[in-house]
JSON list of C-alpha atoms in Angstrom, two decimals:
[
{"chain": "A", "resi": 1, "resn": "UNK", "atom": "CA", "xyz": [-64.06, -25.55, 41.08]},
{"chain": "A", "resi": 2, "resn": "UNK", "atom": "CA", "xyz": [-62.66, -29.08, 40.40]},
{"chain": "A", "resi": 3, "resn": "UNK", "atom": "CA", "xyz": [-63.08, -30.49, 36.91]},
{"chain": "A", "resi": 4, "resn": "UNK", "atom": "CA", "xyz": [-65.23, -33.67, 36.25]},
{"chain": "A", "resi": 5, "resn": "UNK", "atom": "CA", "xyz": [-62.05, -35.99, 36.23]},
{"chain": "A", "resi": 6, "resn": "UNK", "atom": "CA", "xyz": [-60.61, -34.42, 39.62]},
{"chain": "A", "resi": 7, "resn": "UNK", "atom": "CA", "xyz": [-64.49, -34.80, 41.02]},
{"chain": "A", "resi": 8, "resn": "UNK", "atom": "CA", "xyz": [-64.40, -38.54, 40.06]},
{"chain": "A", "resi": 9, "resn": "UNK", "atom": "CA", "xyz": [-60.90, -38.90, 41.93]},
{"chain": "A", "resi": 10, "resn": "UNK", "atom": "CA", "xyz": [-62.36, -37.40, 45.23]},
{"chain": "A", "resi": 11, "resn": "UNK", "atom": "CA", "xyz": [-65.87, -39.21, 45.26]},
{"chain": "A", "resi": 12, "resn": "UNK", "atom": "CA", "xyz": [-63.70, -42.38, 44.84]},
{"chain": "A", "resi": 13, "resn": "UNK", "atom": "CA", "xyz": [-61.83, -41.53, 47.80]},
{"chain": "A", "resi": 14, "resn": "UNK", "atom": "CA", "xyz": [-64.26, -40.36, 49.20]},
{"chain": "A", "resi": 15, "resn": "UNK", "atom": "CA", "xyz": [-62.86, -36.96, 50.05]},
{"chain": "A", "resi": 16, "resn": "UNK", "atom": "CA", "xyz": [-65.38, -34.69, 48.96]},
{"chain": "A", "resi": 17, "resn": "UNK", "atom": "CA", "xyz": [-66.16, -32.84, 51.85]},
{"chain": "A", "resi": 18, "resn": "UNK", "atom": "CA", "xyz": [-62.23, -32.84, 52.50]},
{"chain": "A", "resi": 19, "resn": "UNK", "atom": "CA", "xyz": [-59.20, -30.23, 52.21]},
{"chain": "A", "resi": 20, "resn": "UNK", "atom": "CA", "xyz": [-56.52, -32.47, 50.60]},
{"chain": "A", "resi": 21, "resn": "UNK", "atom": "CA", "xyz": [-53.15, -31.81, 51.00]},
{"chain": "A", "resi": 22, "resn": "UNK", "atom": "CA", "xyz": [-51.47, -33.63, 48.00]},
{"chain": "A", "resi": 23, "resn": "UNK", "atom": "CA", "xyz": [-48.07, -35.47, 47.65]},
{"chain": "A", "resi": 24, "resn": "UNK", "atom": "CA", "xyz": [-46.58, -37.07, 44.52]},
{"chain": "A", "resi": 25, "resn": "UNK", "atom": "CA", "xyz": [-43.76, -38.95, 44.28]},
{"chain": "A", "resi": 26, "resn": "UNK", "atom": "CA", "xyz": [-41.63, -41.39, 45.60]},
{"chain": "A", "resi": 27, "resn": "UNK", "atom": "CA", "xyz": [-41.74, -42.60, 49.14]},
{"chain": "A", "resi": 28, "resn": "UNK", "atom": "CA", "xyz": [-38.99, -43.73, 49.98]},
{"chain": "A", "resi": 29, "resn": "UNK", "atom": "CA", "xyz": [-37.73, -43.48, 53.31]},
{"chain": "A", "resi": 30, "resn": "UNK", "atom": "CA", "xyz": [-34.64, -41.17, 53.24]},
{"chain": "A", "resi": 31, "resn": "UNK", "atom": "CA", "xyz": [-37.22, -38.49, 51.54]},
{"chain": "A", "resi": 32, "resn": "UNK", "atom": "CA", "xyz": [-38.06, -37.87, 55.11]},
{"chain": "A", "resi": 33, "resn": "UNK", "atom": "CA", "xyz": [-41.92, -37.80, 54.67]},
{"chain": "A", "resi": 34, "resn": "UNK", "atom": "CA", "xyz": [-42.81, -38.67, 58.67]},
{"chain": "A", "resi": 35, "resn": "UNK", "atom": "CA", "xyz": [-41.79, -35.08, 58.53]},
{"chain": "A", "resi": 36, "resn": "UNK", "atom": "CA", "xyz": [-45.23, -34.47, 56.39]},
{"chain": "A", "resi": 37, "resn": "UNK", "atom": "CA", "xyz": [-47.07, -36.53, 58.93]},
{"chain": "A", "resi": 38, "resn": "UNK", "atom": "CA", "xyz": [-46.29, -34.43, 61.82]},
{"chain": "A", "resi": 39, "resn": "UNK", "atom": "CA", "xyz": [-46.85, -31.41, 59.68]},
{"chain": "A", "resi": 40, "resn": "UNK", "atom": "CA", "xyz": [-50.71, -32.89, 59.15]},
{"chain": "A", "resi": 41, "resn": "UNK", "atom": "CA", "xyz": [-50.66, -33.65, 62.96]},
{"chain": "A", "resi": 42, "resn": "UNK", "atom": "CA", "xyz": [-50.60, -30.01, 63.38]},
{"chain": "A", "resi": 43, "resn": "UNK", "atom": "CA", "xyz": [-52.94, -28.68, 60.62]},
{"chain": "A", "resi": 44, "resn": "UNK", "atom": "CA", "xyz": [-55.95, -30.96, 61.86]},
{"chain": "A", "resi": 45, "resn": "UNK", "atom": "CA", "xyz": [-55.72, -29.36, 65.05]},
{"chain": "A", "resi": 46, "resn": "UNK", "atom": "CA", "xyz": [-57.31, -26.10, 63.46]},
{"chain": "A", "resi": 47, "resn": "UNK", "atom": "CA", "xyz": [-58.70, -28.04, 59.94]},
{"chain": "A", "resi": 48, "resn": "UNK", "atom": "CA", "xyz": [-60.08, -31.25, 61.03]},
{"chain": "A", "resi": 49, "resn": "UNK", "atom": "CA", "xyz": [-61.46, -32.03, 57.59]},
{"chain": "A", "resi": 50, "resn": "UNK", "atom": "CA", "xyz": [-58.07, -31.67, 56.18]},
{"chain": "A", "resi": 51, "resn": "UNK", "atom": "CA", "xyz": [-56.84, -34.84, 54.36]},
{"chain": "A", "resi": 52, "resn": "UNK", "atom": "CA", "xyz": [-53.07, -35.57, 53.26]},
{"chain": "A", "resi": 53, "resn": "UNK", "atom": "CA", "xyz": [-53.67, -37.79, 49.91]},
{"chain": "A", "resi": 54, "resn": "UNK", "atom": "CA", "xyz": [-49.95, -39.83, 49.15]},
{"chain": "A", "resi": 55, "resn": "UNK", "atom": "CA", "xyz": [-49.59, -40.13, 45.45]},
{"chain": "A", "resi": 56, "resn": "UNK", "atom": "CA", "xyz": [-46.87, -42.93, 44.83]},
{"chain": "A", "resi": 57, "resn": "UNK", "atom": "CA", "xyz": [-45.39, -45.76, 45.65]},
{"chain": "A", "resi": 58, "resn": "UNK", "atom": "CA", "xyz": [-41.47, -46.57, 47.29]},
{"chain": "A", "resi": 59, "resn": "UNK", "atom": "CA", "xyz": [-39.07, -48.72, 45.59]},
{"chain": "A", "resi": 60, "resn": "UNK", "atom": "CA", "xyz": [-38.28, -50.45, 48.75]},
{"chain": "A", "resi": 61, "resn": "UNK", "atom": "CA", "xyz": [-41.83, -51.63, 50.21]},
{"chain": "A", "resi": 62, "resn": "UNK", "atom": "CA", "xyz": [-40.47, -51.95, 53.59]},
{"chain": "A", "resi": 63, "resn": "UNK", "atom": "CA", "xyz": [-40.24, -48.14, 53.21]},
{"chain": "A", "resi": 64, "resn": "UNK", "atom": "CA", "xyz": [-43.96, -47.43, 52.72]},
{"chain": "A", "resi": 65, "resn": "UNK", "atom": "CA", "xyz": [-44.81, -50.04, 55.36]},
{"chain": "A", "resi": 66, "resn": "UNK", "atom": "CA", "xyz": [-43.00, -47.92, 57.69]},
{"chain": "A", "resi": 67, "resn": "UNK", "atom": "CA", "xyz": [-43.98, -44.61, 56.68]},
{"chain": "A", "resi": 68, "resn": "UNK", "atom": "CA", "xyz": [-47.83, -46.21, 56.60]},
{"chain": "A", "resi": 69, "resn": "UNK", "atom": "CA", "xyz": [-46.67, -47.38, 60.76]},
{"chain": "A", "resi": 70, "resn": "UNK", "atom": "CA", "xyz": [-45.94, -43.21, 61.18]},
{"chain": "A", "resi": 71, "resn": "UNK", "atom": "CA", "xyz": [-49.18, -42.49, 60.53]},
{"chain": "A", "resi": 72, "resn": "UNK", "atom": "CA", "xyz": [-51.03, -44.57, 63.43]},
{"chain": "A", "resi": 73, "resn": "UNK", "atom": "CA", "xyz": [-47.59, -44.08, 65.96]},
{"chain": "A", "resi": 74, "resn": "UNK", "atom": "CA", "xyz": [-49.06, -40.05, 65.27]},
{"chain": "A", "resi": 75, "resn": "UNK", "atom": "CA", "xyz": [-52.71, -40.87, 65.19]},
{"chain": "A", "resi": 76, "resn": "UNK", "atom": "CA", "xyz": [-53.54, -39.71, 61.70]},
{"chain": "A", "resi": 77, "resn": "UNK", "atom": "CA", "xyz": [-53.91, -43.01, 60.14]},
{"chain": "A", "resi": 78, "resn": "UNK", "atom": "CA", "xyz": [-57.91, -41.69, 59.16]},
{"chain": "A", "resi": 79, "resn": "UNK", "atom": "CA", "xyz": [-56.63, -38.49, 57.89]},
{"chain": "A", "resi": 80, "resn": "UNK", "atom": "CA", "xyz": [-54.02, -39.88, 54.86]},
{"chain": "A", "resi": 81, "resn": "UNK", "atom": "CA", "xyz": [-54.75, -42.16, 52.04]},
{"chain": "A", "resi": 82, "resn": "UNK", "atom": "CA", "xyz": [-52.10, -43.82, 50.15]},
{"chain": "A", "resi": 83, "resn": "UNK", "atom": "CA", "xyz": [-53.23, -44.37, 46.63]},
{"chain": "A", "resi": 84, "resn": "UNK", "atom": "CA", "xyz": [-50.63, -46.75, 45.92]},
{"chain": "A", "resi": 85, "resn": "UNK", "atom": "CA", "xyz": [-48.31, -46.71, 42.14]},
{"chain": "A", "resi": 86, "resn": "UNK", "atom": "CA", "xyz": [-50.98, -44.18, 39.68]},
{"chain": "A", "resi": 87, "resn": "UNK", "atom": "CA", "xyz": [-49.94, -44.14, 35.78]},
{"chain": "A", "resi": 88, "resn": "UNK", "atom": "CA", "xyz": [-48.33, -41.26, 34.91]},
{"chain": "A", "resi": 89, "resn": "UNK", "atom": "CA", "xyz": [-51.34, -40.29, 32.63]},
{"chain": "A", "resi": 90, "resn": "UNK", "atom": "CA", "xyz": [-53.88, -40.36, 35.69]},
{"chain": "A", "resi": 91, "resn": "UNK", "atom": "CA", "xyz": [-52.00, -38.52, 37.76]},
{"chain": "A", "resi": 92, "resn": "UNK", "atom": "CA", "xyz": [-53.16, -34.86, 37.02]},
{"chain": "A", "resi": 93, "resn": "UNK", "atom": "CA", "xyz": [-56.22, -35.79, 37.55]},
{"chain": "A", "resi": 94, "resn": "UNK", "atom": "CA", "xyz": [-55.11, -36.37, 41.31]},
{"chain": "A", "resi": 95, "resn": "UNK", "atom": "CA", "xyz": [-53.45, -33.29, 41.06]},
{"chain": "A", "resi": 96, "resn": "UNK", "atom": "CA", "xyz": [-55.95, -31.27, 39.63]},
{"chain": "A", "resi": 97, "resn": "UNK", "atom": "CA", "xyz": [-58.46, -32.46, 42.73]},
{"chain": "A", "resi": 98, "resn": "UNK", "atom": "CA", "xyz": [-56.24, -30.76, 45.31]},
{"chain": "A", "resi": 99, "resn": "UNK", "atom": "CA", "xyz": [-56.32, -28.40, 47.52]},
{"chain": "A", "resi": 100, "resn": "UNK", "atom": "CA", "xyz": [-53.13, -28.11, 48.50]},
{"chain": "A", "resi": 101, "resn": "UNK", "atom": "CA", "xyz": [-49.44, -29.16, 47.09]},
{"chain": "A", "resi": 102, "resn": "UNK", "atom": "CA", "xyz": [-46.93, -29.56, 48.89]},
{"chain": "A", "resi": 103, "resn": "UNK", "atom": "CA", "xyz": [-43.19, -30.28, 48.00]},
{"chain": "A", "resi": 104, "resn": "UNK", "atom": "CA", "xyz": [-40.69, -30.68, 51.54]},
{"chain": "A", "resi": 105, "resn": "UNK", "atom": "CA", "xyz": [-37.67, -31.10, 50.40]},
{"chain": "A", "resi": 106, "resn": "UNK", "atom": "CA", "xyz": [-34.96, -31.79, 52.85]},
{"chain": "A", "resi": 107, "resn": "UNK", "atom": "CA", "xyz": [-33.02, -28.86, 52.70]},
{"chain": "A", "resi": 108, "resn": "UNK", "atom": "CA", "xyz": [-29.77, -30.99, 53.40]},
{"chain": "A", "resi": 109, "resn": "UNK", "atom": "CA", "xyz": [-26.39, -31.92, 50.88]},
{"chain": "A", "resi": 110, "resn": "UNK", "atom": "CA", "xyz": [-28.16, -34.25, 48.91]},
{"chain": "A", "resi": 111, "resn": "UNK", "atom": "CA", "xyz": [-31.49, -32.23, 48.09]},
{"chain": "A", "resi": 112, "resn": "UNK", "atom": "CA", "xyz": [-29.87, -28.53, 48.51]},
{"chain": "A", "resi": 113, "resn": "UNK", "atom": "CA", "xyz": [-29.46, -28.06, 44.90]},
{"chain": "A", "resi": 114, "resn": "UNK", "atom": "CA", "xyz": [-32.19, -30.00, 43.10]},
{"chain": "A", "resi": 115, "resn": "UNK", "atom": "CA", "xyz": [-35.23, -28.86, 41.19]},
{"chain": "A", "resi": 116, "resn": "UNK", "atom": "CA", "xyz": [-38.59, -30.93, 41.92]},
{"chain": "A", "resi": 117, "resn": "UNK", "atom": "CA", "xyz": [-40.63, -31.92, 38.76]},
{"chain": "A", "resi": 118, "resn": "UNK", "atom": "CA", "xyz": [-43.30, -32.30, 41.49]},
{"chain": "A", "resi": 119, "resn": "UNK", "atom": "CA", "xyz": [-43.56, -28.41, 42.16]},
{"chain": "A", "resi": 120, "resn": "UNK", "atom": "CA", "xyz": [-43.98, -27.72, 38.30]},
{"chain": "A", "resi": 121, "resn": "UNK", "atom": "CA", "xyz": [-46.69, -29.93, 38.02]},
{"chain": "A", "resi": 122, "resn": "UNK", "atom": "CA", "xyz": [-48.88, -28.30, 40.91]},
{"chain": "A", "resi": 123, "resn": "UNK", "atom": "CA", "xyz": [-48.75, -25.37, 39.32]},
{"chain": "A", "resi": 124, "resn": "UNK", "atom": "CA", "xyz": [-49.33, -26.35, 35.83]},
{"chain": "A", "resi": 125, "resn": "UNK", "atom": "CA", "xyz": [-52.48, -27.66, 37.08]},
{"chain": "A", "resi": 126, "resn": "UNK", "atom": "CA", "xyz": [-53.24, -24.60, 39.06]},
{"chain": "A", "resi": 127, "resn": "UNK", "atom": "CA", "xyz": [-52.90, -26.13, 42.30]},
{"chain": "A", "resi": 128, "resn": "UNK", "atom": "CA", "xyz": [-51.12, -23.90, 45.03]},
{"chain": "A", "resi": 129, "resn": "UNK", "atom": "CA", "xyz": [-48.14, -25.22, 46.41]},
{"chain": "A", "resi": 130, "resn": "UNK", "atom": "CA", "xyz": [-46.15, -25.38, 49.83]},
{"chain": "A", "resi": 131, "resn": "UNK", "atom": "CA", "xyz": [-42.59, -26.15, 49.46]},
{"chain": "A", "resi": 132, "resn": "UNK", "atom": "CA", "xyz": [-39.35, -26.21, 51.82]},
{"chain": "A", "resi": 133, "resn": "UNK", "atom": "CA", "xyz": [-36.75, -23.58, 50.86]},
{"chain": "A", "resi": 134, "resn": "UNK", "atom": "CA", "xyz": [-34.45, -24.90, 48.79]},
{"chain": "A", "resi": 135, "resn": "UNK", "atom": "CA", "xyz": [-32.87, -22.63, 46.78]},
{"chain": "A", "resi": 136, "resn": "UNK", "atom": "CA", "xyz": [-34.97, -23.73, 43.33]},
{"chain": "A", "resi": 137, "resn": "UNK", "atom": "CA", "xyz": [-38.15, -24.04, 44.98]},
{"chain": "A", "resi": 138, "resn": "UNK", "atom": "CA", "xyz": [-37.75, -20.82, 46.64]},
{"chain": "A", "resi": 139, "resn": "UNK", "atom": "CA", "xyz": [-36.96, -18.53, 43.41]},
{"chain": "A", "resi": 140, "resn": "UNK", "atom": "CA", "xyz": [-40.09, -20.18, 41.39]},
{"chain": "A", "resi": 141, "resn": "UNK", "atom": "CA", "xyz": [-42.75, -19.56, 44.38]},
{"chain": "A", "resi": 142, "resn": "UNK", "atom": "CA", "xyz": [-41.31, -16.15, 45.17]},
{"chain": "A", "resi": 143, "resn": "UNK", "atom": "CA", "xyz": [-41.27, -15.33, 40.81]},
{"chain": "A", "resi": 144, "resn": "UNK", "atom": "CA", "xyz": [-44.85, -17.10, 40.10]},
{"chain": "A", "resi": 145, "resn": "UNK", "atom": "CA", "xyz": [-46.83, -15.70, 43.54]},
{"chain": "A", "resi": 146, "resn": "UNK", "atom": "CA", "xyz": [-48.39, -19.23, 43.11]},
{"chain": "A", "resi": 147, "resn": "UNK", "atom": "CA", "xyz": [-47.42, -20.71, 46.86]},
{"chain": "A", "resi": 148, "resn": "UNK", "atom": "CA", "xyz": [-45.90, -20.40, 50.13]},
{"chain": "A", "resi": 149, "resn": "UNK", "atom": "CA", "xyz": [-41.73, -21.08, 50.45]},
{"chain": "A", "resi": 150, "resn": "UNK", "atom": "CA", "xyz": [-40.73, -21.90, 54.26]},
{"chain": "A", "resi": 151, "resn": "UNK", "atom": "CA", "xyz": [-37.90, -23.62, 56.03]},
{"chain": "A", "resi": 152, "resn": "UNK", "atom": "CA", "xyz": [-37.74, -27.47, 57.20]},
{"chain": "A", "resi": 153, "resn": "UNK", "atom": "CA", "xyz": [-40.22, -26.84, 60.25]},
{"chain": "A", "resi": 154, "resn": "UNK", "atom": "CA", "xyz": [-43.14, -28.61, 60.90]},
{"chain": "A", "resi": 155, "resn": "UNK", "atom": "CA", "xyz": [-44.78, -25.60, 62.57]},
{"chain": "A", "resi": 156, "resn": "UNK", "atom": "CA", "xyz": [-43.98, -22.93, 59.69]},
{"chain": "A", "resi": 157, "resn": "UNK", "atom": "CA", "xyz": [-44.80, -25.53, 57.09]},
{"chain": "A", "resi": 158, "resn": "UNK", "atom": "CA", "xyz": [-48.03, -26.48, 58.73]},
{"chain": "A", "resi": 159, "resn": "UNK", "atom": "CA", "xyz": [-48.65, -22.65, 59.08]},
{"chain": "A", "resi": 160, "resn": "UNK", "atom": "CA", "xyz": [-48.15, -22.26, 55.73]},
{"chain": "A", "resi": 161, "resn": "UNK", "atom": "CA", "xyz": [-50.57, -24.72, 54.61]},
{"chain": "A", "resi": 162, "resn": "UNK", "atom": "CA", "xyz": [-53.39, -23.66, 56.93]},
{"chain": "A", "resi": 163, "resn": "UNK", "atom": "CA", "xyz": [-52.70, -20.02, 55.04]},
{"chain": "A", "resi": 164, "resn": "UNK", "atom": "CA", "xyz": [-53.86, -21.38, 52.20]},
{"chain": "A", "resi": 165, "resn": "UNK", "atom": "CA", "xyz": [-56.67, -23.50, 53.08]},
{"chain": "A", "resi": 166, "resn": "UNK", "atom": "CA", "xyz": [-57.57, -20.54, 54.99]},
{"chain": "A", "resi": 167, "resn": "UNK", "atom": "CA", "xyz": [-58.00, -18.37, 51.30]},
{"chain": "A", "resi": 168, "resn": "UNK", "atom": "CA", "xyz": [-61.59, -18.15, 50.03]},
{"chain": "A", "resi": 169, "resn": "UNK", "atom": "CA", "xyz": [-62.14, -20.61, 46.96]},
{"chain": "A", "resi": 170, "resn": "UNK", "atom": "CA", "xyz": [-61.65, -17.07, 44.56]},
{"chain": "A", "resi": 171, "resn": "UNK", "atom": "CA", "xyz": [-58.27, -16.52, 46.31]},
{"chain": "A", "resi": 172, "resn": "UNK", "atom": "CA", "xyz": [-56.90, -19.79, 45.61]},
{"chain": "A", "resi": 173, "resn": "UNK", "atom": "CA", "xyz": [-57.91, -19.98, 42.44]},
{"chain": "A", "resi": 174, "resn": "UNK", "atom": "CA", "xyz": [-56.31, -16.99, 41.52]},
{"chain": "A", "resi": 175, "resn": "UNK", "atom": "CA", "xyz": [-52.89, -18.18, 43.36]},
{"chain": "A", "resi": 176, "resn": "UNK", "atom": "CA", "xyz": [-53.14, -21.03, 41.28]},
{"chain": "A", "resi": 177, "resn": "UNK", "atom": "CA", "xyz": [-53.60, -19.46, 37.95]},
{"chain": "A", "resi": 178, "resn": "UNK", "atom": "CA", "xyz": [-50.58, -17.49, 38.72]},
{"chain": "A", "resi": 179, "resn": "UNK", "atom": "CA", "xyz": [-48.52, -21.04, 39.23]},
{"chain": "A", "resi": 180, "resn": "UNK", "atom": "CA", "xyz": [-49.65, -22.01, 35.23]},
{"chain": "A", "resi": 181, "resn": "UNK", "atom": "CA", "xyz": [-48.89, -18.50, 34.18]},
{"chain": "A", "resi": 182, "resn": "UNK", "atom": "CA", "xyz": [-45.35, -18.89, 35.17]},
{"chain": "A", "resi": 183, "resn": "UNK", "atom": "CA", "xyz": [-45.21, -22.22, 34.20]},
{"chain": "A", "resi": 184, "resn": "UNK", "atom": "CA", "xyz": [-46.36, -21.43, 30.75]},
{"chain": "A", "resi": 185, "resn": "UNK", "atom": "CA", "xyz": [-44.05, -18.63, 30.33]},
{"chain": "A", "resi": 186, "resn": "UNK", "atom": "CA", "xyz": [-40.58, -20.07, 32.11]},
{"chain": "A", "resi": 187, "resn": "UNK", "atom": "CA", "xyz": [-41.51, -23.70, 31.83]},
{"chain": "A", "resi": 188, "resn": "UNK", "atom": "CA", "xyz": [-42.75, -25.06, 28.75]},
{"chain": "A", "resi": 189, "resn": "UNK", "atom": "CA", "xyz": [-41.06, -26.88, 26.49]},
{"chain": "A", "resi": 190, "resn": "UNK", "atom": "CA", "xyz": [-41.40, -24.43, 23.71]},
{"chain": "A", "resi": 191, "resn": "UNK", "atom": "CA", "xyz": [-39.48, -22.20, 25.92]},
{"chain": "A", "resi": 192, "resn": "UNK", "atom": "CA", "xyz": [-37.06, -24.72, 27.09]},
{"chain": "A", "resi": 193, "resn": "UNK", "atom": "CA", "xyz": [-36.01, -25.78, 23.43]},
{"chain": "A", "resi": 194, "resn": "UNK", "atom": "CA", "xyz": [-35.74, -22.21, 22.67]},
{"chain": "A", "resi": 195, "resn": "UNK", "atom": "CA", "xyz": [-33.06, -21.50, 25.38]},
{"chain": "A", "resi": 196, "resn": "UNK", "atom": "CA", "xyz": [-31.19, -24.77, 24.51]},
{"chain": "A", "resi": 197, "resn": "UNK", "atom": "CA", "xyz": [-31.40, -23.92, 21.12]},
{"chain": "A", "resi": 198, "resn": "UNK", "atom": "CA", "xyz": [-29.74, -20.35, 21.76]},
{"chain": "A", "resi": 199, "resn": "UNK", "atom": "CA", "xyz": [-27.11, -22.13, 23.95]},
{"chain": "A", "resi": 200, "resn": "UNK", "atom": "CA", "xyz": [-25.90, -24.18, 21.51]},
{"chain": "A", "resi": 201, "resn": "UNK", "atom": "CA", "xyz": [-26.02, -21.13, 18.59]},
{"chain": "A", "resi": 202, "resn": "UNK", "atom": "CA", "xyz": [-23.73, -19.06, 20.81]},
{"chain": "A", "resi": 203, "resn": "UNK", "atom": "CA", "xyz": [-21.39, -21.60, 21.52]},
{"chain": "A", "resi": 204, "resn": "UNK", "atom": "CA", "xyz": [-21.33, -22.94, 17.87]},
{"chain": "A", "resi": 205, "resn": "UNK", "atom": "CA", "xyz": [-21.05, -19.46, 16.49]},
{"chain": "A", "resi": 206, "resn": "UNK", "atom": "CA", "xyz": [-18.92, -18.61, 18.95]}
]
């Protein structure tokens, strides 16, 4: 069940009847996100209530225009909402009133090795998550159980999504909890500053 917050988020969207697929981050254009259009394209087909929410802003405004073009060049222009630049503090909230997460990563040179603060934050807020395969994203779904890892293909990733949305509410809520499990026990900062800590001891004591 959503919290009161995440409630208020989807009334004011008016998405409560909705399955939303949520994005945050930026939107610019070489991030490839026509890629998540197509992929909704596809999922409405056998989910028509399903709803892809865009959390963020682009630095380039040109670059949102255009991806905001995508979405009536595919049809889908009533299915996504664009919320536009959200403070960092209001953002769970968003988050937490999700479905869905969903991380694609290009799984090219430039993205290959990165690690999305994106996918932490789904499933910190017990949200679960689909995410392209990088090699990152595809160790912390396959360790937390909390998501769905597939390649760059709008058919597998749409697949994957309708997999989840396809979960009774009990089911999801479980996968979720698993995410902020993990998260909690890899993740936190406590942990973090522990490992960094022990880093530096070796090396200084070394």
């Amino acid at each position: 069940a959503f919290d009161e917050e995440a409630k208020a988020i989807r009334k004011k969207l008016g998405l409560q009847d909705k399955k939303v697929i949520t994005y945050v981050g930026t939107m610019n254009r070489f991030r490839q996100l026509d890629f998540l259009l197509g992929v909704l394209k596809l999922v409405l087909l056998d989910h028509p209530k399903a709803h892809l929410l865009m959390v963020g802003t682009g630095k380039d405004p040109e670059d949102l225009e255009w991806l905001k073009a995508k979405t009536s060049e595919l049809g889908v222009q009533q299915n996504v909402t664009f919320t536009g630049w959200v403070s960092r503090e209001k953002v769970p909230a968003y988050i937490r009133g999700s479905d869905v997460g969903v991380s694609p990563i290009p799984t090219n040179g430039i993205y290959i090795n990165s690690s999305p603060i994106k996918l932490l934050e789904y499933l910190a807020l017990e949200v679960p998550v689909v995410a392209t395969d990088i090699p990152e994203q595809k160790r912390i779904i396959e360790e937390s159980g909390a998501g769905i890892c597939v390649p760059w293909d709008r058919e597998k990733f749409a697949g994957a999504i309708e997999e989840i949305l396809n979960l009774t509410d009990a089911e999801r809520r479980a996968m979720g909890q698993r995410g902020r499990a993990w998260v909690q026990k890899y993740r936190d900062f406590s942990v973090l500053a522990e490992r960094v800590y022990r880093a530096y001891d070796g090396i200084l004591s070394g």
